[in-house]
PDB file of C-alpha atoms and ligand atoms in Angstrom:
ATOM      1  CA  MET J 293       0.000   0.000   0.000  1.00  0.00           C
ATOM      2  CA  ILE J 294       1.276   3.443  -0.864  1.00  0.00           C
ATOM      3  CA  LYS J 295       1.766   5.524   2.259  1.00  0.00           C
ATOM      4  CA  ASP J 296       3.369   8.473   0.497  1.00  0.00           C
ATOM      5  CA  ILE J 297       0.608  10.210  -1.431  1.00  0.00           C
ATOM      6  CA  SER J 298       2.734  12.968  -2.944  1.00  0.00           C
ATOM      7  CA  ASP J 299       2.084  11.646  -6.434  1.00  0.00           C
ATOM      8  CA  LEU J 300      -1.515  10.661  -5.730  1.00  0.00           C
ATOM      9  CA  LYS J 301      -3.032  13.768  -7.318  1.00  0.00           C
ATOM     10  CA  ALA J 302      -1.350  13.024 -10.638  1.00  0.00           C
ATOM     11  CA  LYS J 303      -2.519   9.410 -10.399  1.00  0.00           C
ATOM     12  CA  LEU J 304      -6.122  10.460  -9.685  1.00  0.00           C
ATOM     13  CA  GLU J 305      -6.097  12.899 -12.602  1.00  0.00           C
ATOM     14  CA  HIS J 306      -4.738  10.235 -14.923  1.00  0.00           C
ATOM     15  CA  ILE J 307      -7.281   7.604 -13.803  1.00  0.00           C
ATOM     16  CA  LEU J 308     -10.155  10.082 -14.109  1.00  0.00           C
ATOM     17  CA  ILE J 309      -9.161  11.223 -17.590  1.00  0.00           C
ATOM     18  CA  SER J 310      -8.686   7.698 -18.869  1.00  0.00           C
ATOM     19  CA  ASN J 311     -12.159   6.618 -17.710  1.00  0.00           C
ATOM     20  CA  GLN J 312     -14.207   9.796 -18.123  1.00  0.00           C
ATOM     21  CA  GLY J 313     -15.291   8.954 -21.691  1.00  0.00           C
ATOM     22  CA  CYS J 314     -17.163   5.851 -20.439  1.00  0.00           C
ATOM     23  CA  PHE J 315     -19.960   8.065 -19.122  1.00  0.00           C
ATOM     24  CA  LYS J 316     -21.643   7.735 -22.524  1.00  0.00           C
ATOM     25  CA  SER J 317     -22.490   4.090 -21.899  1.00  0.00           C
ATOM     26  CA  GLY J 318     -24.522   5.002 -18.783  1.00  0.00           C
ATOM     27  CA  LYS J 319     -27.793   6.811 -18.176  1.00  0.00           C
ATOM     28  CA  VAL J 320     -28.398   9.615 -15.649  1.00  0.00           C
ATOM     29  CA  ALA J 321     -31.183   8.574 -13.226  1.00  0.00           C
ATOM     30  CA  ASN J 322     -34.477  10.075 -14.351  1.00  0.00           C
ATOM     31  CA  TYR J 323     -37.021   8.383 -12.074  1.00  0.00           C
ATOM     32  CA  ILE J 324     -36.306  11.321  -9.745  1.00  0.00           C
ATOM     33  CA  PRO J 325     -36.701  14.120 -12.339  1.00  0.00           C
ATOM     34  CA  ALA J 326     -34.460  16.642 -10.529  1.00  0.00           C
ATOM     35  CA  LEU J 327     -31.511  14.215 -10.836  1.00  0.00           C
ATOM     36  CA  ALA J 328     -31.942  14.039 -14.620  1.00  0.00           C
ATOM     37  CA  GLU J 329     -30.998  17.727 -14.852  1.00  0.00           C
ATOM     38  CA  VAL J 330     -27.389  17.125 -13.756  1.00  0.00           C
ATOM     39  CA  PRO J 331     -24.934  17.136 -16.726  1.00  0.00           C
ATOM     40  CA  GLY J 332     -23.714  13.607 -17.482  1.00  0.00           C
ATOM     41  CA  ASP J 333     -20.155  14.611 -18.317  1.00  0.00           C
ATOM     42  CA  LEU J 334     -19.216  15.836 -14.840  1.00  0.00           C
ATOM     43  CA  ALA J 335     -16.836  13.605 -12.913  1.00  0.00           C
ATOM     44  CA  GLY J 336     -14.729  13.880  -9.793  1.00  0.00           C
ATOM     45  CA  VAL J 337     -12.729  11.847  -7.332  1.00  0.00           C
ATOM     46  CA  ALA J 338     -11.227  12.340  -3.883  1.00  0.00           C
ATOM     47  CA  VAL J 339      -9.115  10.276  -1.511  1.00  0.00           C
ATOM     48  CA  ALA J 340      -8.929  11.094   2.206  1.00  0.00           C
ATOM     49  CA  THR J 341      -6.437   9.286   4.419  1.00  0.00           C
ATOM     50  CA  ILE J 342      -6.574   8.606   8.134  1.00  0.00           C
ATOM     51  CA  ASP J 343      -3.346  10.559   8.584  1.00  0.00           C
ATOM     52  CA  GLY J 344      -5.170  13.708   7.475  1.00  0.00           C
ATOM     53  CA  LYS J 345      -4.422  14.071   3.774  1.00  0.00           C
ATOM     54  CA  LEU J 346      -7.104  14.962   1.230  1.00  0.00           C
ATOM     55  CA  VAL J 347      -6.425  14.783  -2.499  1.00  0.00           C
ATOM     56  CA  SER J 348      -8.944  15.281  -5.305  1.00  0.00           C
ATOM     57  CA  ALA J 349      -9.225  15.610  -9.071  1.00  0.00           C
ATOM     58  CA  GLY J 350     -11.784  16.781 -11.637  1.00  0.00           C
ATOM     59  CA  ASN J 351     -15.054  17.930 -10.046  1.00  0.00           C
ATOM     60  CA  GLY J 352     -14.030  16.463  -6.687  1.00  0.00           C
ATOM     61  CA  ASP J 353     -15.147  19.639  -4.914  1.00  0.00           C
ATOM     62  CA  LEU J 354     -18.578  19.927  -6.561  1.00  0.00           C
ATOM     63  CA  PRO J 355     -21.594  18.952  -4.394  1.00  0.00           C
ATOM     64  CA  PHE J 356     -23.958  16.322  -5.801  1.00  0.00           C
ATOM     65  CA  SER J 357     -26.975  14.449  -4.480  1.00  0.00           C
ATOM     66  CA  ILE J 358     -25.642  11.758  -2.136  1.00  0.00           C
ATOM     67  CA  GLN J 359     -28.834   9.659  -2.413  1.00  0.00           C
ATOM     68  CA  SER J 360     -28.266   6.127  -1.095  1.00  0.00           C
ATOM     69  CA  ILE J 361     -24.840   6.949   0.305  1.00  0.00           C
ATOM     70  CA  SER J 362     -26.912   8.603   3.061  1.00  0.00           C
ATOM     71  CA  LYS J 363     -27.973   5.082   4.121  1.00  0.00           C
ATOM     72  CA  VAL J 364     -24.541   4.527   5.669  1.00  0.00           C
ATOM     73  CA  PHE J 365     -24.847   7.579   7.933  1.00  0.00           C
ATOM     74  CA  GLY J 366     -28.479   6.851   8.853  1.00  0.00           C
ATOM     75  CA  LEU J 367     -27.483   3.312   9.804  1.00  0.00           C
ATOM     76  CA  VAL J 368     -24.703   4.535  12.102  1.00  0.00           C
ATOM     77  CA  LEU J 369     -27.071   6.943  13.866  1.00  0.00           C
ATOM     78  CA  ALA J 370     -29.715   4.208  14.281  1.00  0.00           C
ATOM     79  CA  MET J 371     -27.173   1.687  15.609  1.00  0.00           C
ATOM     80  CA  ASN J 372     -25.989   4.224  18.135  1.00  0.00           C
ATOM     81  CA  ARG J 373     -29.552   4.883  19.303  1.00  0.00           C
ATOM     82  CA  LEU J 374     -31.135   1.421  19.227  1.00  0.00           C
ATOM     83  CA  GLY J 375     -28.217  -0.945  19.793  1.00  0.00           C
ATOM     84  CA  ASP J 376     -28.669  -4.631  18.977  1.00  0.00           C
ATOM     85  CA  GLU J 377     -32.471  -4.342  18.961  1.00  0.00           C
ATOM     86  CA  LEU J 378     -32.128  -2.883  15.448  1.00  0.00           C
ATOM     87  CA  TRP J 379     -31.198  -6.307  14.059  1.00  0.00           C
ATOM     88  CA  GLN J 380     -34.572  -7.750  15.021  1.00  0.00           C
ATOM     89  CA  ARG J 381     -36.223  -5.273  12.654  1.00  0.00           C
ATOM     90  CA  VAL J 382     -33.780  -5.399   9.736  1.00  0.00           C
ATOM     91  CA  HIS J 383     -31.471  -8.227   8.685  1.00  0.00           C
ATOM     92  CA  MET J 384     -27.948  -8.254   7.231  1.00  0.00           C
ATOM     93  CA  GLU J 385     -28.188 -10.486   4.174  1.00  0.00           C
ATOM     94  CA  PRO J 386     -27.720  -9.475   0.532  1.00  0.00           C
ATOM     95  CA  SER J 387     -31.114  -9.175  -1.163  1.00  0.00           C
ATOM     96  CA  GLY J 388     -30.227 -10.351  -4.668  1.00  0.00           C
ATOM     97  CA  GLN J 389     -32.956  -7.933  -5.827  1.00  0.00           C
ATOM     98  CA  PRO J 390     -32.944  -4.373  -7.210  1.00  0.00           C
ATOM     99  CA  PHE J 391     -32.589  -1.722  -4.489  1.00  0.00           C
ATOM    100  CA  ASN J 392     -36.245  -0.679  -4.630  1.00  0.00           C
ATOM    101  CA  SER J 393     -37.789  -4.136  -4.972  1.00  0.00           C
ATOM    102  CA  ILE J 394     -40.938  -4.888  -2.944  1.00  0.00           C
ATOM    103  CA  ILE J 395     -41.423  -8.614  -3.697  1.00  0.00           C
ATOM    104  CA  GLN J 396     -39.138 -10.038  -1.009  1.00  0.00           C
ATOM    105  CA  LEU J 397     -40.565  -7.759   1.675  1.00  0.00           C
ATOM    106  CA  GLU J 398     -43.915  -9.530   1.668  1.00  0.00           C
ATOM    107  CA  TRP J 399     -42.410 -13.029   1.718  1.00  0.00           C
ATOM    108  CA  GLU J 400     -40.235 -11.989   4.648  1.00  0.00           C
ATOM    109  CA  LYS J 401     -43.045 -10.436   6.685  1.00  0.00           C
ATOM    110  CA  GLY J 402     -42.008  -6.802   6.477  1.00  0.00           C
ATOM    111  CA  ILE J 403     -38.408  -7.327   7.675  1.00  0.00           C
ATOM    112  CA  PRO J 404     -35.986  -5.840   5.108  1.00  0.00           C
ATOM    113  CA  ARG J 405     -33.044  -7.985   4.017  1.00  0.00           C
ATOM    114  CA  ASN J 406     -30.509  -5.294   4.925  1.00  0.00           C
ATOM    115  CA  PRO J 407     -30.313  -1.577   5.849  1.00  0.00           C
ATOM    116  CA  VAL J 408     -28.935  -0.392   2.494  1.00  0.00           C
ATOM    117  CA  ILE J 409     -31.831  -1.383   0.224  1.00  0.00           C
ATOM    118  CA  ASN J 410     -34.660   1.144   0.177  1.00  0.00           C
ATOM    119  CA  ALA J 411     -36.897  -0.888   2.523  1.00  0.00           C
ATOM    120  CA  GLY J 412     -34.055  -1.144   5.045  1.00  0.00           C
ATOM    121  CA  ALA J 413     -33.271   2.552   4.860  1.00  0.00           C
ATOM    122  CA  LEU J 414     -36.950   3.379   5.400  1.00  0.00           C
ATOM    123  CA  LEU J 415     -36.901   1.168   8.495  1.00  0.00           C
ATOM    124  CA  VAL J 416     -33.792   3.013   9.703  1.00  0.00           C
ATOM    125  CA  SER J 417     -35.559   6.326   8.976  1.00  0.00           C
ATOM    126  CA  ASP J 418     -38.436   5.152  11.188  1.00  0.00           C
ATOM    127  CA  VAL J 419     -35.973   4.472  14.013  1.00  0.00           C
ATOM    128  CA  LEU J 420     -34.492   7.964  13.627  1.00  0.00           C
ATOM    129  CA  VAL J 421     -37.891   9.706  13.447  1.00  0.00           C
ATOM    130  CA  SER J 422     -39.003   7.776  16.541  1.00  0.00           C
ATOM    131  CA  HIS J 423     -35.843   8.404  18.577  1.00  0.00           C
ATOM    132  CA  TYR J 424     -34.828  11.957  17.716  1.00  0.00           C
ATOM    133  CA  SER J 425     -36.983  15.008  18.422  1.00  0.00           C
ATOM    134  CA  ALA J 426     -35.770  16.573  15.132  1.00  0.00           C
ATOM    135  CA  SER J 427     -34.354  13.702  13.080  1.00  0.00           C
ATOM    136  CA  LYS J 428     -33.745  15.671   9.871  1.00  0.00           C
ATOM    137  CA  LEU J 429     -31.796  18.374  11.657  1.00  0.00           C
ATOM    138  CA  SER J 430     -29.848  15.739  13.607  1.00  0.00           C
ATOM    139  CA  PHE J 431     -28.972  14.008  10.351  1.00  0.00           C
ATOM    140  CA  VAL J 432     -27.741  17.168   8.613  1.00  0.00           C
ATOM    141  CA  ASN J 433     -25.800  18.205  11.718  1.00  0.00           C
ATOM    142  CA  PHE J 434     -24.186  14.753  11.829  1.00  0.00           C
ATOM    143  CA  MET J 435     -23.019  15.218   8.230  1.00  0.00           C
ATOM    144  CA  ARG J 436     -21.706  18.699   8.987  1.00  0.00           C
ATOM    145  CA  THR J 437     -19.771  17.469  11.998  1.00  0.00           C
ATOM    146  CA  LEU J 438     -18.274  14.492  10.166  1.00  0.00           C
ATOM    147  CA  ALA J 439     -17.233  16.560   7.157  1.00  0.00           C
ATOM    148  CA  ASN J 440     -16.171  19.449   9.392  1.00  0.00           C
ATOM    149  CA  ASP J 441     -18.113  21.730   7.084  1.00  0.00           C
ATOM    150  CA  ASP J 442     -21.203  23.735   8.072  1.00  0.00           C
ATOM    151  CA  SER J 443     -22.019  24.583   4.457  1.00  0.00           C
ATOM    152  CA  ILE J 444     -23.498  21.103   3.853  1.00  0.00           C
ATOM    153  CA  HIS J 445     -27.179  21.466   3.001  1.00  0.00           C
ATOM    154  CA  ILE J 446     -30.300  19.781   1.652  1.00  0.00           C
ATOM    155  CA  ASP J 447     -31.048  20.229  -2.059  1.00  0.00           C
ATOM    156  CA  HIS J 448     -34.718  21.211  -1.801  1.00  0.00           C
ATOM    157  CA  ALA J 449     -35.424  20.723  -5.513  1.00  0.00           C
ATOM    158  CA  VAL J 450     -34.285  17.091  -5.217  1.00  0.00           C
ATOM    159  CA  TYR J 451     -36.320  16.668  -2.018  1.00  0.00           C
ATOM    160  CA  GLU J 452     -39.522  17.941  -3.663  1.00  0.00           C
ATOM    161  CA  SER J 453     -38.877  15.796  -6.733  1.00  0.00           C
ATOM    162  CA  GLU J 454     -38.412  12.667  -4.592  1.00  0.00           C
ATOM    163  CA  LEU J 455     -41.551  13.417  -2.598  1.00  0.00           C
ATOM    164  CA  GLU J 456     -43.578  13.855  -5.753  1.00  0.00           C
ATOM    165  CA  HIS J 457     -42.305  10.615  -7.301  1.00  0.00           C
ATOM    166  CA  GLY J 458     -42.008   8.557  -4.140  1.00  0.00           C
ATOM    167  CA  SER J 459     -44.905   6.111  -4.573  1.00  0.00           C
ATOM    168  CA  ARG J 460     -42.701   3.013  -4.504  1.00  0.00           C
ATOM    169  CA  ASN J 461     -40.984   4.081  -1.297  1.00  0.00           C
ATOM    170  CA  ALA J 462     -44.406   4.866   0.194  1.00  0.00           C
ATOM    171  CA  ALA J 463     -45.566   1.362  -0.807  1.00  0.00           C
ATOM    172  CA  LEU J 464     -42.521  -0.203   0.908  1.00  0.00           C
ATOM    173  CA  ALA J 465     -43.157   1.806   4.075  1.00  0.00           C
ATOM    174  CA  TYR J 466     -46.881   1.003   4.203  1.00  0.00           C
ATOM    175  CA  LEU J 467     -46.181  -2.698   3.634  1.00  0.00           C
ATOM    176  CA  MET J 468     -43.751  -2.712   6.578  1.00  0.00           C
ATOM    177  CA  LYS J 469     -46.297  -0.806   8.683  1.00  0.00           C
ATOM    178  CA  SER J 470     -48.914  -3.487   7.897  1.00  0.00           C
ATOM    179  CA  PHE J 471     -46.526  -6.035   9.471  1.00  0.00           C
ATOM    180  CA  GLY J 472     -46.043  -3.813  12.541  1.00  0.00           C
ATOM    181  CA  ASN J 473     -42.422  -2.973  11.686  1.00  0.00           C
ATOM    182  CA  ILE J 474     -42.861   0.816  11.355  1.00  0.00           C
ATOM    183  CA  GLU J 475     -43.751   2.899  14.416  1.00  0.00           C
ATOM    184  CA  ALA J 476     -43.947   6.523  13.233  1.00  0.00           C
ATOM    185  CA  PRO J 477     -46.525   8.003  10.821  1.00  0.00           C
ATOM    186  CA  ILE J 478     -45.523   7.103   7.245  1.00  0.00           C
ATOM    187  CA  PRO J 479     -45.399  10.722   5.942  1.00  0.00           C
ATOM    188  CA  GLU J 480     -42.809  11.532   8.639  1.00  0.00           C
ATOM    189  CA  VAL J 481     -40.735   8.457   7.773  1.00  0.00           C
ATOM    190  CA  LEU J 482     -40.798   9.324   4.068  1.00  0.00           C
ATOM    191  CA  SER J 483     -39.969  12.951   4.740  1.00  0.00           C
ATOM    192  CA  HIS J 484     -36.920  11.960   6.784  1.00  0.00           C
ATOM    193  CA  TYR J 485     -35.779   9.428   4.174  1.00  0.00           C
ATOM    194  CA  PHE J 486     -36.119  11.875   1.271  1.00  0.00           C
ATOM    195  CA  THR J 487     -34.329  14.543   3.305  1.00  0.00           C
ATOM    196  CA  GLN J 488     -31.282  12.373   3.931  1.00  0.00           C
ATOM    197  CA  CYS J 489     -31.187  11.278   0.267  1.00  0.00           C
ATOM    198  CA  SER J 490     -31.343  14.949  -0.800  1.00  0.00           C
ATOM    199  CA  VAL J 491     -28.254  16.080   1.076  1.00  0.00           C
ATOM    200  CA  ALA J 492     -25.701  17.520  -1.370  1.00  0.00           C
ATOM    201  CA  MET J 493     -22.010  16.813  -0.761  1.00  0.00           C
ATOM    202  CA  SER J 494     -18.801  16.704  -2.776  1.00  0.00           C
ATOM    203  CA  CYS J 495     -16.383  13.776  -3.140  1.00  0.00           C
ATOM    204  CA  GLU J 496     -13.998  15.636  -0.845  1.00  0.00           C
ATOM    205  CA  GLN J 497     -16.646  16.090   1.867  1.00  0.00           C
ATOM    206  CA  LEU J 498     -17.869  12.491   1.632  1.00  0.00           C
ATOM    207  CA  ALA J 499     -14.379  11.015   1.755  1.00  0.00           C
ATOM    208  CA  ARG J 500     -13.533  13.125   4.798  1.00  0.00           C
ATOM    209  CA  SER J 501     -16.777  12.302   6.580  1.00  0.00           C
ATOM    210  CA  LEU J 502     -16.399   8.516   6.347  1.00  0.00           C
ATOM    211  CA  LEU J 503     -12.865   8.262   7.700  1.00  0.00           C
ATOM    212  CA  PHE J 504     -14.172   6.821  10.956  1.00  0.00           C
ATOM    213  CA  LEU J 505     -15.163   3.642   9.082  1.00  0.00           C
ATOM    214  CA  ALA J 506     -11.544   3.232   7.984  1.00  0.00           C
ATOM    215  CA  ASN J 507     -10.320   3.850  11.525  1.00  0.00           C
ATOM    216  CA  LYS J 508     -12.234   1.399  13.749  1.00  0.00           C
ATOM    217  CA  GLY J 509     -15.034   3.882  14.486  1.00  0.00           C
ATOM    218  CA  LYS J 510     -12.897   6.849  15.513  1.00  0.00           C
ATOM    219  CA  ASP J 511     -12.677  10.057  13.498  1.00  0.00           C
ATOM    220  CA  PRO J 512      -8.886  10.228  13.041  1.00  0.00           C
ATOM    221  CA  ILE J 513      -8.791  14.003  12.577  1.00  0.00           C
ATOM    222  CA  ASN J 514     -10.392  15.041  15.860  1.00  0.00           C
ATOM    223  CA  ASN J 515     -10.057  11.709  17.698  1.00  0.00           C
ATOM    224  CA  GLN J 516     -13.807  11.532  18.337  1.00  0.00           C
ATOM    225  CA  THR J 517     -15.544   8.143  18.608  1.00  0.00           C
ATOM    226  CA  ILE J 518     -18.403   8.002  16.077  1.00  0.00           C
ATOM    227  CA  CYS J 519     -19.359   4.355  16.582  1.00  0.00           C
ATOM    228  CA  SER J 520     -18.007   1.302  18.364  1.00  0.00           C
ATOM    229  CA  ARG J 521     -15.367  -0.951  16.864  1.00  0.00           C
ATOM    230  CA  LYS J 522     -17.939  -3.742  16.656  1.00  0.00           C
ATOM    231  CA  ASP J 523     -20.444  -1.572  14.811  1.00  0.00           C
ATOM    232  CA  THR J 524     -17.712  -0.351  12.442  1.00  0.00           C
ATOM    233  CA  HIS J 525     -17.017  -3.986  11.596  1.00  0.00           C
ATOM    234  CA  ARG J 526     -20.753  -4.562  11.029  1.00  0.00           C
ATOM    235  CA  VAL J 527     -21.228  -1.542   8.755  1.00  0.00           C
ATOM    236  CA  ASN J 528     -18.196  -2.467   6.661  1.00  0.00           C
ATOM    237  CA  ALA J 529     -19.420  -6.073   6.429  1.00  0.00           C
ATOM    238  CA  ILE J 530     -22.836  -4.920   5.176  1.00  0.00           C
ATOM    239  CA  LEU J 531     -21.215  -2.559   2.669  1.00  0.00           C
ATOM    240  CA  SER J 532     -19.009  -5.421   1.424  1.00  0.00           C
ATOM    241  CA  THR J 533     -21.954  -7.746   0.833  1.00  0.00           C
ATOM    242  CA  SER J 534     -24.754  -5.309  -0.123  1.00  0.00           C
ATOM    243  CA  GLY J 535     -23.426  -1.783  -0.651  1.00  0.00           C
ATOM    244  CA  MET J 536     -23.306  -1.968  -4.435  1.00  0.00           C
ATOM    245  CA  TYR J 537     -26.749  -3.555  -4.655  1.00  0.00           C
ATOM    246  CA  ASP J 538     -27.100  -6.381  -7.094  1.00  0.00           C
ATOM    247  CA  GLN J 539     -23.550  -5.802  -8.264  1.00  0.00           C
ATOM    248  CA  SER J 540     -21.998  -6.259  -4.803  1.00  0.00           C
ATOM    249  CA  GLY J 541     -20.621  -9.701  -5.649  1.00  0.00           C
ATOM    250  CA  GLU J 542     -18.927  -8.439  -8.785  1.00  0.00           C
ATOM    251  CA  PHE J 543     -17.560  -5.411  -6.919  1.00  0.00           C
ATOM    252  CA  ALA J 544     -16.095  -7.631  -4.165  1.00  0.00           C
ATOM    253  CA  PHE J 545     -14.695  -9.951  -6.833  1.00  0.00           C
ATOM    254  CA  SER J 546     -13.033  -7.208  -8.862  1.00  0.00           C
ATOM    255  CA  VAL J 547     -12.291  -4.424  -6.326  1.00  0.00           C
ATOM    256  CA  GLY J 548     -12.461  -5.900  -2.832  1.00  0.00           C
ATOM    257  CA  LEU J 549     -13.515  -2.943  -0.677  1.00  0.00           C
ATOM    258  CA  PRO J 550     -16.612  -2.143   1.419  1.00  0.00           C
ATOM    259  CA  ALA J 551     -18.471   0.432  -0.697  1.00  0.00           C
ATOM    260  CA  LYS J 552     -21.751   2.259  -1.149  1.00  0.00           C
ATOM    261  CA  SER J 553     -23.257   3.794  -4.245  1.00  0.00           C
ATOM    262  CA  GLY J 554     -26.103   6.238  -4.841  1.00  0.00           C
ATOM    263  CA  VAL J 555     -28.264   7.029  -7.861  1.00  0.00           C
ATOM    264  CA  GLY J 556     -26.797  10.554  -7.851  1.00  0.00           C
ATOM    265  CA  GLY J 557     -23.692   8.844  -9.308  1.00  0.00           C
ATOM    266  CA  GLY J 558     -21.519   8.787  -6.184  1.00  0.00           C
ATOM    267  CA  ILE J 559     -19.551   5.803  -4.876  1.00  0.00           C
ATOM    268  CA  VAL J 560     -17.668   5.698  -1.574  1.00  0.00           C
ATOM    269  CA  ALA J 561     -15.203   2.903  -0.802  1.00  0.00           C
ATOM    270  CA  ILE J 562     -13.690   2.293   2.629  1.00  0.00           C
ATOM    271  CA  VAL J 563     -10.068   1.198   2.880  1.00  0.00           C
ATOM    272  CA  PRO J 564      -9.591  -0.021   6.465  1.00  0.00           C
ATOM    273  CA  ASN J 565      -6.576   1.499   8.201  1.00  0.00           C
ATOM    274  CA  TYR J 566      -5.860   3.716   5.180  1.00  0.00           C
ATOM    275  CA  GLY J 567      -8.704   6.032   4.178  1.00  0.00           C
ATOM    276  CA  VAL J 568     -11.711   6.565   1.925  1.00  0.00           C
ATOM    277  CA  ILE J 569     -12.110   6.867  -1.853  1.00  0.00           C
ATOM    278  CA  CYS J 570     -15.078   8.753  -3.284  1.00  0.00           C
ATOM    279  CA  ALA J 571     -15.782   8.927  -7.020  1.00  0.00           C
ATOM    280  CA  TRP J 572     -18.672  10.672  -8.760  1.00  0.00           C
ATOM    281  CA  SER J 573     -20.108  10.716 -12.268  1.00  0.00           C
ATOM    282  CA  PRO J 574     -23.910  10.831 -12.806  1.00  0.00           C
ATOM    283  CA  PRO J 575     -24.534   8.270 -15.600  1.00  0.00           C
ATOM    284  CA  LEU J 576     -25.480   4.853 -14.132  1.00  0.00           C
ATOM    285  CA  ASN J 577     -25.364   1.255 -15.317  1.00  0.00           C
ATOM    286  CA  GLU J 578     -28.374  -1.078 -15.169  1.00  0.00           C
ATOM    287  CA  PHE J 579     -27.785  -1.799 -11.450  1.00  0.00           C
ATOM    288  CA  GLY J 580     -27.918   1.884 -10.467  1.00  0.00           C
ATOM    289  CA  ASN J 581     -24.136   2.243 -10.000  1.00  0.00           C
ATOM    290  CA  SER J 582     -22.048   4.999 -11.623  1.00  0.00           C
ATOM    291  CA  VAL J 583     -20.301   3.658 -14.746  1.00  0.00           C
ATOM    292  CA  VAL J 584     -17.267   5.936 -14.478  1.00  0.00           C
ATOM    293  CA  GLY J 585     -17.283   5.810 -10.655  1.00  0.00           C
ATOM    294  CA  MET J 586     -16.966   2.015 -10.668  1.00  0.00           C
ATOM    295  CA  LYS J 587     -14.010   2.136 -13.034  1.00  0.00           C
ATOM    296  CA  VAL J 588     -12.255   4.944 -11.174  1.00  0.00           C
ATOM    297  CA  VAL J 589     -12.568   3.214  -7.779  1.00  0.00           C
ATOM    298  CA  ALA J 590     -11.459  -0.096  -9.311  1.00  0.00           C
ATOM    299  CA  ASN J 591      -8.393   1.507 -10.926  1.00  0.00           C
ATOM    300  CA  ILE J 592      -7.351   3.306  -7.743  1.00  0.00           C
ATOM    301  CA  ALA J 593      -7.766   0.142  -5.653  1.00  0.00           C
ATOM    302  CA  GLU J 594      -5.729  -1.849  -8.122  1.00  0.00           C
ATOM    303  CA  GLU J 595      -2.943   0.703  -8.593  1.00  0.00           C
ATOM    304  CA  LEU J 596      -2.533   1.240  -4.863  1.00  0.00           C
ATOM    305  CA  GLY J 597      -3.079  -2.415  -3.932  1.00  0.00           C
ATOM    306  CA  LEU J 598      -5.970  -1.654  -1.579  1.00  0.00           C
ATOM    307  CA  SER J 599      -8.167  -4.777  -1.709  1.00  0.00           C
ATOM    308  CA  ILE J 600      -8.995  -6.120   1.748  1.00  0.00           C
ATOM    309  CA  TYR J 601      -9.043  -9.731   0.550  1.00  0.00           C
TER     310      TYR J 601
HETATM  311  O1  LIG N 113     -35.298   6.152  -2.823  1.00  0.00           O
HETATM  312  C1  LIG N 113     -34.678   6.210  -3.870  1.00  0.00           C
HETATM  313  O2  LIG N 113     -34.942   5.488  -4.815  1.00  0.00           O
HETATM  314  C2  LIG N 113     -33.533   7.187  -3.951  1.00  0.00           C
HETATM  315  N1  LIG N 113     -33.773   8.323  -3.114  1.00  0.00           N
HETATM  316  C3  LIG N 113     -32.241   6.553  -3.516  1.00  0.00           C
HETATM  317  C4  LIG N 113     -31.899   5.331  -4.300  1.00  0.00           C
HETATM  318  C5  LIG N 113     -30.467   5.091  -4.474  1.00  0.00           C
HETATM  319  O3  LIG N 113     -29.610   5.949  -4.448  1.00  0.00           O
HETATM  320  C6  LIG N 113     -30.136   3.723  -4.828  1.00  0.00           C
HETATM  321  N2  LIG N 113     -28.782   3.668  -5.217  1.00  0.00           N
HETATM  322  N3  LIG N 113     -28.206   3.072  -6.004  1.00  0.00           N
END
């Protein structure tokens, strides 16, 4: 593993430029209309290390909609609040289904397969709504603290767009409620979930904010404990098996890092004891993962020898 990152910027620029053209084979998400307005040719990357370095290339400083990457942060907050009880309401197995699938949820009596498919993140949102007096504010403040940046905000156009086109998420939430696995009123659960998906952050901010997952639960910059060592292990295990949705097996096979993607085109990958990679490019493949982002993360992991396996 490369410890000296003096030439990392040049490497990131090279990797980004050599993969950027692949964006044409993907499609920008349009089932949330506000996301379809983002230009498909933007692309950025950032690497943050646990010894405090932050290097980026391309549009690495441009905020984008974090979407499902928010599921990682929501999960950490819910684990901290509910402890092991959480795992009676959501499981930790890969789903083998698209991220917004509803079929499995009925077979499995309203218990989502894992916290990073939509059903699981709605369950987590219910926990947050039920255990925080102002869950949305707590979520945004958590992001600001982790990124050490008070400018982080909610993209209200994306929020409204998600709310307007959120029937499938509403169906998932109501189905879980019918099995007694949702406590709060559904509109509040949906509002929290859409809020966390609508947070806008850059690759640089995301990479910085997830360093605790590369450092056994402790933010290495300010030495603050964000979650326990055991929970850090659990989050990374879930990201390894389910973070890239129905492409998680292939990602583990070819890259070998715990990672999470979002339909905004972002991908974060955790490198235990080293740091965090975040790549962004809006056009997605058929699984909902960024085409360019996948290649960029794969190239960085390979060049630096970062696989955990
Ligand atoms: O609920 C949704 O469908 C979106 N707000 C988030 C989905 C997402 O990012 C899935 N990621 N690949």
